[in-house]
Amino acid sequence: DIQMTQSPSSLSASVGDRVTITCRASQGIRNDLAWYQQKPGKAPKLLIYSASSLQGGVPSRFSGSGSGTEFTLTISSLQPEDFATYFCLQHNTYPLTFGGGTKVEIK
Amino acid sequence: QVQLVESGGGVVQPGTSLRLSCAASRFTFNGHAMHWVRQAPGKGLECVATISYDGYRSAYTDSVKGRFTISRDNSKNMLYLQMNSLRPEDTAVYYCARDLGVGATLGVIDSWGQGNLVTVSS
């Protein structure tokens, strides 16, 4: 199975900060990577797929980049509603595999 | 608004079986691949099974191969997960989830149910 390594596992940031989260795949996955946001007690929400395609209704402050084995999710200006846990998902090879998550907390 | 409603969870003993169901509505069910994703308490996400839109192809994560079976009934807009030989490490919230692709499996999950807790404990 493809292993997805996400970093950092947690971070503290302030409203208005630029935040970057990284996901590394154990082998090349082209641009077959998605990003999700999850809040406590809720199902995940799709933010980005195919590395950089923004899902409908997702604010433009979220962006994704990368290909092959290295990917990033960037939040350009952190908003109060963005404090959550973020997961990456490789959708290149079955079984689909997720990163371990990055918890974004208020500084 | 896509609707996915899971049922069938609960507390079971190790070695027993359980079947999860997911009722899908408000979209063309037979056009989308479907997934079961689980999340152990306080842990990350794991996609345990995927089934193609027509039900002819499926895939499983290694830890459930030979024990879990994903199936669907497109005439009833229903997705199932048959779980046999359950282990304590199968304890998790199980989500029914829709694939973004239409007529093809993209592997991108774009809609999720509310989740259903399965607890395996003696």
PDB file of C-alpha atoms in Angstrom:
ATOM      1  CA  ASP A   1       0.000   0.000   0.000  1.00  0.00           C
ATOM      2  CA  ILE A   2       1.094   3.586  -0.570  1.00  0.00           C
ATOM      3  CA  GLN A   3       2.063   5.291   2.672  1.00  0.00           C
ATOM      4  CA  MET A   4       1.168   8.947   3.128  1.00  0.00           C
ATOM      5  CA  THR A   5       3.258  10.952   5.572  1.00  0.00           C
ATOM      6  CA  GLN A   6       1.798  14.244   6.653  1.00  0.00           C
ATOM      7  CA  SER A   7       3.634  17.041   8.469  1.00  0.00           C
ATOM      8  CA  PRO A   8       3.464  18.638  10.863  1.00  0.00           C
ATOM      9  CA  SER A   9       1.102  16.550  12.992  1.00  0.00           C
ATOM     10  CA  SER A  10      -0.057  19.747  14.686  1.00  0.00           C
ATOM     11  CA  LEU A  11       0.563  23.454  14.514  1.00  0.00           C
ATOM     12  CA  SER A  12      -0.510  26.606  16.305  1.00  0.00           C
ATOM     13  CA  ALA A  13      -1.374  29.664  14.293  1.00  0.00           C
ATOM     14  CA  SER A  14      -3.198  32.950  14.555  1.00  0.00           C
ATOM     15  CA  VAL A  15      -6.069  34.331  12.533  1.00  0.00           C
ATOM     16  CA  GLY A  16      -4.635  35.878   9.389  1.00  0.00           C
ATOM     17  CA  ASP A  17      -1.557  33.635   9.286  1.00  0.00           C
ATOM     18  CA  ARG A  18      -0.467  31.770   6.190  1.00  0.00           C
ATOM     19  CA  VAL A  19      -0.421  28.038   6.913  1.00  0.00           C
ATOM     20  CA  THR A  20       1.245  25.271   4.910  1.00  0.00           C
ATOM     21  CA  ILE A  21       0.761  21.545   5.410  1.00  0.00           C
ATOM     22  CA  THR A  22       2.819  18.923   3.588  1.00  0.00           C
ATOM     23  CA  CYS A  23       2.015  15.406   2.474  1.00  0.00           C
ATOM     24  CA  ARG A  24       4.597  12.974   1.116  1.00  0.00           C
ATOM     25  CA  ALA A  25       3.766   9.740  -0.721  1.00  0.00           C
ATOM     26  CA  SER A  26       5.912   6.619  -0.459  1.00  0.00           C
ATOM     27  CA  GLN A  27       5.850   6.350  -4.252  1.00  0.00           C
ATOM     28  CA  GLY A  28       4.820   8.570  -7.116  1.00  0.00           C
ATOM     29  CA  ILE A  29       1.098   9.223  -7.398  1.00  0.00           C
ATOM     30  CA  ARG A  30       1.098  11.771 -10.259  1.00  0.00           C
ATOM     31  CA  ASN A  31      -1.288  14.507  -9.045  1.00  0.00           C
ATOM     32  CA  ASP A  32      -3.810  12.094  -7.496  1.00  0.00           C
ATOM     33  CA  LEU A  33      -4.057  13.754  -4.117  1.00  0.00           C
ATOM     34  CA  ALA A  34      -6.984  15.237  -2.206  1.00  0.00           C
ATOM     35  CA  TRP A  35      -7.228  17.338   0.948  1.00  0.00           C
ATOM     36  CA  TYR A  36      -9.963  17.200   3.568  1.00  0.00           C
ATOM     37  CA  GLN A  37     -10.945  19.270   6.578  1.00  0.00           C
ATOM     38  CA  GLN A  38     -12.506  17.608   9.596  1.00  0.00           C
ATOM     39  CA  LYS A  39     -14.017  19.248  12.650  1.00  0.00           C
ATOM     40  CA  PRO A  40     -14.700  17.347  15.902  1.00  0.00           C
ATOM     41  CA  GLY A  41     -17.640  14.981  15.679  1.00  0.00           C
ATOM     42  CA  LYS A  42     -18.178  15.685  11.986  1.00  0.00           C
ATOM     43  CA  ALA A  43     -17.457  13.884   8.746  1.00  0.00           C
ATOM     44  CA  PRO A  44     -14.559  15.176   6.650  1.00  0.00           C
ATOM     45  CA  LYS A  45     -15.173  17.812   3.998  1.00  0.00           C
ATOM     46  CA  LEU A  46     -13.469  17.716   0.598  1.00  0.00           C
ATOM     47  CA  LEU A  47     -11.392  20.823  -0.072  1.00  0.00           C
ATOM     48  CA  ILE A  48      -9.123  19.976  -2.993  1.00  0.00           C
ATOM     49  CA  TYR A  49      -8.669  17.027  -5.365  1.00  0.00           C
ATOM     50  CA  SER A  50      -6.215  16.177  -8.122  1.00  0.00           C
ATOM     51  CA  ALA A  51      -3.658  18.145  -6.085  1.00  0.00           C
ATOM     52  CA  SER A  52      -4.893  21.599  -7.012  1.00  0.00           C
ATOM     53  CA  SER A  53      -8.558  21.521  -8.068  1.00  0.00           C
ATOM     54  CA  LEU A  54     -10.726  23.424  -5.624  1.00  0.00           C
ATOM     55  CA  GLN A  55     -13.978  21.675  -4.759  1.00  0.00           C
ATOM     56  CA  GLY A  56     -17.097  23.764  -5.383  1.00  0.00           C
ATOM     57  CA  GLY A  57     -18.031  26.068  -2.500  1.00  0.00           C
ATOM     58  CA  VAL A  58     -14.581  25.974  -0.883  1.00  0.00           C
ATOM     59  CA  PRO A  59     -13.084  29.423  -0.213  1.00  0.00           C
ATOM     60  CA  SER A  60     -10.257  30.504  -2.481  1.00  0.00           C
ATOM     61  CA  ARG A  61      -7.900  30.993   0.484  1.00  0.00           C
ATOM     62  CA  PHE A  62      -7.377  27.222   0.250  1.00  0.00           C
ATOM     63  CA  SER A  63      -4.983  26.046  -2.429  1.00  0.00           C
ATOM     64  CA  GLY A  64      -3.043  22.906  -3.212  1.00  0.00           C
ATOM     65  CA  SER A  65       0.072  22.129  -5.183  1.00  0.00           C
ATOM     66  CA  GLY A  66       2.523  19.372  -5.950  1.00  0.00           C
ATOM     67  CA  SER A  67       2.906  16.223  -7.979  1.00  0.00           C
ATOM     68  CA  GLY A  68       4.719  12.916  -7.786  1.00  0.00           C
ATOM     69  CA  THR A  69       5.518  12.459  -4.105  1.00  0.00           C
ATOM     70  CA  GLU A  70       5.404  15.943  -2.527  1.00  0.00           C
ATOM     71  CA  PHE A  71       2.239  17.962  -1.994  1.00  0.00           C
ATOM     72  CA  THR A  72       1.200  21.010  -0.028  1.00  0.00           C
ATOM     73  CA  LEU A  73      -2.015  22.523   1.205  1.00  0.00           C
ATOM     74  CA  THR A  74      -1.871  26.257   1.827  1.00  0.00           C
ATOM     75  CA  ILE A  75      -4.353  28.427   3.669  1.00  0.00           C
ATOM     76  CA  SER A  76      -3.448  31.957   2.647  1.00  0.00           C
ATOM     77  CA  SER A  77      -5.093  33.762   5.552  1.00  0.00           C
ATOM     78  CA  LEU A  78      -6.342  31.580   8.377  1.00  0.00           C
ATOM     79  CA  GLN A  79      -9.904  32.271   9.482  1.00  0.00           C
ATOM     80  CA  PRO A  80     -11.576  31.277  12.775  1.00  0.00           C
ATOM     81  CA  GLU A  81     -13.610  28.575  11.039  1.00  0.00           C
ATOM     82  CA  ASP A  82     -10.428  26.969   9.668  1.00  0.00           C
ATOM     83  CA  PHE A  83      -9.281  25.595  12.994  1.00  0.00           C
ATOM     84  CA  ALA A  84      -9.689  21.872  12.378  1.00  0.00           C
ATOM     85  CA  THR A  85      -7.786  18.750  11.417  1.00  0.00           C
ATOM     86  CA  TYR A  86      -6.638  18.335   7.831  1.00  0.00           C
ATOM     87  CA  PHE A  87      -6.006  15.039   6.044  1.00  0.00           C
ATOM     88  CA  CYS A  88      -4.527  14.191   2.685  1.00  0.00           C
ATOM     89  CA  LEU A  89      -5.724  11.232   0.616  1.00  0.00           C
ATOM     90  CA  GLN A  90      -3.965   9.565  -2.301  1.00  0.00           C
ATOM     91  CA  HIS A  91      -6.440   8.543  -4.990  1.00  0.00           C
ATOM     92  CA  ASN A  92      -3.977   6.969  -7.380  1.00  0.00           C
ATOM     93  CA  THR A  93      -3.867   3.353  -6.209  1.00  0.00           C
ATOM     94  CA  TYR A  94      -6.186   1.052  -4.281  1.00  0.00           C
ATOM     95  CA  PRO A  95      -6.545   0.804  -1.401  1.00  0.00           C
ATOM     96  CA  LEU A  96      -6.931   4.561  -0.995  1.00  0.00           C
ATOM     97  CA  THR A  97      -4.748   5.770   1.865  1.00  0.00           C
ATOM     98  CA  PHE A  98      -4.863   8.843   4.066  1.00  0.00           C
ATOM     99  CA  GLY A  99      -2.186  10.835   5.789  1.00  0.00           C
ATOM    100  CA  GLY A 100      -2.119  10.879   9.576  1.00  0.00           C
ATOM    101  CA  GLY A 101      -3.625  14.343   9.865  1.00  0.00           C
ATOM    102  CA  THR A 102      -2.555  17.833  10.885  1.00  0.00           C
ATOM    103  CA  LYS A 103      -4.385  19.542  13.704  1.00  0.00           C
ATOM    104  CA  VAL A 104      -4.481  23.326  13.288  1.00  0.00           C
ATOM    105  CA  GLU A 105      -4.964  25.010  16.647  1.00  0.00           C
ATOM    106  CA  ILE A 106      -5.384  28.566  17.785  1.00  0.00           C
ATOM    107  CA  LYS A 107      -2.206  30.233  19.022  1.00  0.00           C
TER     108      LYS A 107
ATOM    109  CA  GLN B   1     -27.902  17.715  -1.363  1.00  0.00           C
ATOM    110  CA  VAL B   2     -26.475  14.176  -1.316  1.00  0.00           C
ATOM    111  CA  GLN B   3     -27.837  12.094   1.523  1.00  0.00           C
ATOM    112  CA  LEU B   4     -26.117   9.010   2.948  1.00  0.00           C
ATOM    113  CA  VAL B   5     -27.582   7.400   6.059  1.00  0.00           C
ATOM    114  CA  GLU B   6     -25.745   4.541   7.728  1.00  0.00           C
ATOM    115  CA  SER B   7     -27.299   1.963  10.021  1.00  0.00           C
ATOM    116  CA  GLY B   8     -26.449  -1.354  11.617  1.00  0.00           C
ATOM    117  CA  GLY B   9     -23.675  -0.399  14.011  1.00  0.00           C
ATOM    118  CA  GLY B  10     -23.482  -1.334  17.661  1.00  0.00           C
ATOM    119  CA  VAL B  11     -21.554  -3.297  20.250  1.00  0.00           C
ATOM    120  CA  VAL B  12     -20.505  -6.834  19.334  1.00  0.00           C
ATOM    121  CA  GLN B  13     -18.148  -9.451  20.703  1.00  0.00           C
ATOM    122  CA  PRO B  14     -14.883 -10.414  19.022  1.00  0.00           C
ATOM    123  CA  GLY B  15     -15.281 -13.099  16.385  1.00  0.00           C
ATOM    124  CA  THR B  16     -18.865 -12.201  15.558  1.00  0.00           C
ATOM    125  CA  SER B  17     -20.398 -10.580  12.467  1.00  0.00           C
ATOM    126  CA  LEU B  18     -22.197  -7.363  11.680  1.00  0.00           C
ATOM    127  CA  ARG B  19     -23.651  -5.831   8.532  1.00  0.00           C
ATOM    128  CA  LEU B  20     -23.649  -2.103   7.961  1.00  0.00           C
ATOM    129  CA  SER B  21     -26.121  -0.547   5.559  1.00  0.00           C
ATOM    130  CA  CYS B  22     -26.149   2.824   3.861  1.00  0.00           C
ATOM    131  CA  ALA B  23     -29.248   4.325   2.277  1.00  0.00           C
ATOM    132  CA  ALA B  24     -28.371   6.759  -0.494  1.00  0.00           C
ATOM    133  CA  SER B  25     -30.638   9.438  -1.886  1.00  0.00           C
ATOM    134  CA  ARG B  26     -30.744  12.732  -3.785  1.00  0.00           C
ATOM    135  CA  PHE B  27     -28.272  11.614  -6.422  1.00  0.00           C
ATOM    136  CA  THR B  28     -27.952   8.984  -9.146  1.00  0.00           C
ATOM    137  CA  PHE B  29     -26.637   6.147  -6.995  1.00  0.00           C
ATOM    138  CA  ASN B  30     -25.866   3.741  -9.857  1.00  0.00           C
ATOM    139  CA  GLY B  31     -23.519   6.285 -11.430  1.00  0.00           C
ATOM    140  CA  HIS B  32     -21.059   6.520  -8.556  1.00  0.00           C
ATOM    141  CA  ALA B  33     -18.510   4.238  -6.959  1.00  0.00           C
ATOM    142  CA  MET B  34     -18.863   4.038  -3.195  1.00  0.00           C
ATOM    143  CA  HIS B  35     -16.514   3.607  -0.254  1.00  0.00           C
ATOM    144  CA  TRP B  36     -16.545   2.607   3.386  1.00  0.00           C
ATOM    145  CA  VAL B  37     -14.115   4.653   5.460  1.00  0.00           C
ATOM    146  CA  ARG B  38     -13.504   4.125   9.161  1.00  0.00           C
ATOM    147  CA  GLN B  39     -12.005   6.203  11.921  1.00  0.00           C
ATOM    148  CA  ALA B  40     -10.955   4.649  15.214  1.00  0.00           C
ATOM    149  CA  PRO B  41     -11.564   6.863  18.273  1.00  0.00           C
ATOM    150  CA  GLY B  42      -9.122   9.753  18.236  1.00  0.00           C
ATOM    151  CA  LYS B  43      -7.317   8.354  15.195  1.00  0.00           C
ATOM    152  CA  GLY B  44      -6.987   8.980  11.490  1.00  0.00           C
ATOM    153  CA  LEU B  45      -9.002   7.802   8.509  1.00  0.00           C
ATOM    154  CA  GLU B  46      -8.787   4.440   6.768  1.00  0.00           C
ATOM    155  CA  CYS B  47     -10.578   3.469   3.568  1.00  0.00           C
ATOM    156  CA  VAL B  48     -11.512  -0.158   4.160  1.00  0.00           C
ATOM    157  CA  ALA B  49     -13.430  -0.948   0.975  1.00  0.00           C
ATOM    158  CA  THR B  50     -14.385   0.474  -2.409  1.00  0.00           C
ATOM    159  CA  ILE B  51     -16.932  -0.763  -4.933  1.00  0.00           C
ATOM    160  CA  SER B  52     -17.381   0.354  -8.520  1.00  0.00           C
ATOM    161  CA  TYR B  53     -20.586   2.044  -9.691  1.00  0.00           C
ATOM    162  CA  ASP B  54     -21.817  -1.211 -11.262  1.00  0.00           C
ATOM    163  CA  GLY B  55     -20.730  -3.440  -8.405  1.00  0.00           C
ATOM    164  CA  TYR B  56     -18.410  -5.568 -10.521  1.00  0.00           C
ATOM    165  CA  ARG B  57     -15.145  -4.397  -8.997  1.00  0.00           C
ATOM    166  CA  SER B  58     -14.105  -3.983  -5.398  1.00  0.00           C
ATOM    167  CA  ALA B  59     -10.976  -3.329  -3.392  1.00  0.00           C
ATOM    168  CA  TYR B  60     -10.059  -3.741   0.268  1.00  0.00           C
ATOM    169  CA  THR B  61      -7.382  -2.614   2.632  1.00  0.00           C
ATOM    170  CA  ASP B  62      -5.145  -5.494   3.757  1.00  0.00           C
ATOM    171  CA  SER B  63      -6.365  -5.545   7.353  1.00  0.00           C
ATOM    172  CA  VAL B  64      -9.924  -6.510   6.316  1.00  0.00           C
ATOM    173  CA  LYS B  65      -9.306  -8.705   3.275  1.00  0.00           C
ATOM    174  CA  GLY B  66     -11.081 -12.038   3.632  1.00  0.00           C
ATOM    175  CA  ARG B  67     -13.209 -10.732   6.512  1.00  0.00           C
ATOM    176  CA  PHE B  68     -15.182  -7.796   5.076  1.00  0.00           C
ATOM    177  CA  THR B  69     -17.304  -7.719   1.924  1.00  0.00           C
ATOM    178  CA  ILE B  70     -18.643  -4.590   0.277  1.00  0.00           C
ATOM    179  CA  SER B  71     -21.735  -4.867  -1.895  1.00  0.00           C
ATOM    180  CA  ARG B  72     -24.466  -2.720  -3.353  1.00  0.00           C
ATOM    181  CA  ASP B  73     -28.026  -2.993  -4.610  1.00  0.00           C
ATOM    182  CA  ASN B  74     -28.532  -0.347  -7.252  1.00  0.00           C
ATOM    183  CA  SER B  75     -32.244  -1.144  -7.496  1.00  0.00           C
ATOM    184  CA  LYS B  76     -32.643  -0.087  -3.862  1.00  0.00           C
ATOM    185  CA  ASN B  77     -29.965   2.629  -3.678  1.00  0.00           C
ATOM    186  CA  MET B  78     -28.268   0.710  -0.897  1.00  0.00           C
ATOM    187  CA  LEU B  79     -24.637   0.064   0.033  1.00  0.00           C
ATOM    188  CA  TYR B  80     -23.557  -2.659   2.442  1.00  0.00           C
ATOM    189  CA  LEU B  81     -20.526  -3.770   4.406  1.00  0.00           C
ATOM    190  CA  GLN B  82     -20.586  -7.321   5.723  1.00  0.00           C
ATOM    191  CA  MET B  83     -18.038  -7.623   8.524  1.00  0.00           C
ATOM    192  CA  ASN B  84     -17.078 -11.100   9.759  1.00  0.00           C
ATOM    193  CA  SER B  85     -14.590 -12.296  12.355  1.00  0.00           C
ATOM    194  CA  LEU B  86     -14.608  -8.880  13.995  1.00  0.00           C
ATOM    195  CA  ARG B  87     -11.640  -7.862  16.119  1.00  0.00           C
ATOM    196  CA  PRO B  88     -11.248  -5.185  18.799  1.00  0.00           C
ATOM    197  CA  GLU B  89      -9.095  -3.191  16.364  1.00  0.00           C
ATOM    198  CA  ASP B  90     -12.113  -2.897  14.043  1.00  0.00           C
ATOM    199  CA  THR B  91     -13.704  -0.583  16.605  1.00  0.00           C
ATOM    200  CA  ALA B  92     -14.365   2.671  14.783  1.00  0.00           C
ATOM    201  CA  VAL B  93     -16.885   5.045  13.326  1.00  0.00           C
ATOM    202  CA  TYR B  94     -17.717   3.740   9.873  1.00  0.00           C
ATOM    203  CA  TYR B  95     -18.622   6.233   7.163  1.00  0.00           C
ATOM    204  CA  CYS B  96     -20.442   5.489   3.953  1.00  0.00           C
ATOM    205  CA  ALA B  97     -18.968   7.755   1.292  1.00  0.00           C
ATOM    206  CA  ARG B  98     -19.556   8.661  -2.345  1.00  0.00           C
ATOM    207  CA  ASP B  99     -16.952   8.858  -5.075  1.00  0.00           C
ATOM    208  CA  LEU B 100     -16.780  12.095  -7.027  1.00  0.00           C
ATOM    209  CA  GLY B 101     -16.562  10.312 -10.380  1.00  0.00           C
ATOM    210  CA  VAL B 102     -19.599   9.577 -12.545  1.00  0.00           C
ATOM    211  CA  GLY B 103     -19.450   6.279 -14.405  1.00  0.00           C
ATOM    212  CA  ALA B 104     -15.854   5.801 -13.332  1.00  0.00           C
ATOM    213  CA  THR B 105     -14.048   5.487 -10.006  1.00  0.00           C
ATOM    214  CA  LEU B 106     -11.838   8.497  -9.305  1.00  0.00           C
ATOM    215  CA  GLY B 107     -11.016   7.583  -5.733  1.00  0.00           C
ATOM    216  CA  VAL B 108     -11.980  11.092  -4.599  1.00  0.00           C
ATOM    217  CA  ILE B 109     -14.546  11.009  -1.810  1.00  0.00           C
ATOM    218  CA  ASP B 110     -16.846  14.010  -2.063  1.00  0.00           C
ATOM    219  CA  SER B 111     -19.759  13.158   0.228  1.00  0.00           C
ATOM    220  CA  TRP B 112     -19.957  11.378   3.557  1.00  0.00           C
ATOM    221  CA  GLY B 113     -22.650   9.939   5.786  1.00  0.00           C
ATOM    222  CA  GLN B 114     -22.909  10.919   9.427  1.00  0.00           C
ATOM    223  CA  GLY B 115     -20.978   7.854  10.567  1.00  0.00           C
ATOM    224  CA  ASN B 116     -21.972   4.757  12.530  1.00  0.00           C
ATOM    225  CA  LEU B 117     -20.068   3.481  15.549  1.00  0.00           C
ATOM    226  CA  VAL B 118     -19.022  -0.142  15.688  1.00  0.00           C
ATOM    227  CA  THR B 119     -17.548  -1.327  18.978  1.00  0.00           C
ATOM    228  CA  VAL B 120     -15.942  -4.756  19.194  1.00  0.00           C
ATOM    229  CA  SER B 121     -15.464  -5.724  22.806  1.00  0.00           C
ATOM    230  CA  SER B 122     -15.933  -8.664  25.118  1.00  0.00           C
TER     231      SER B 122
END
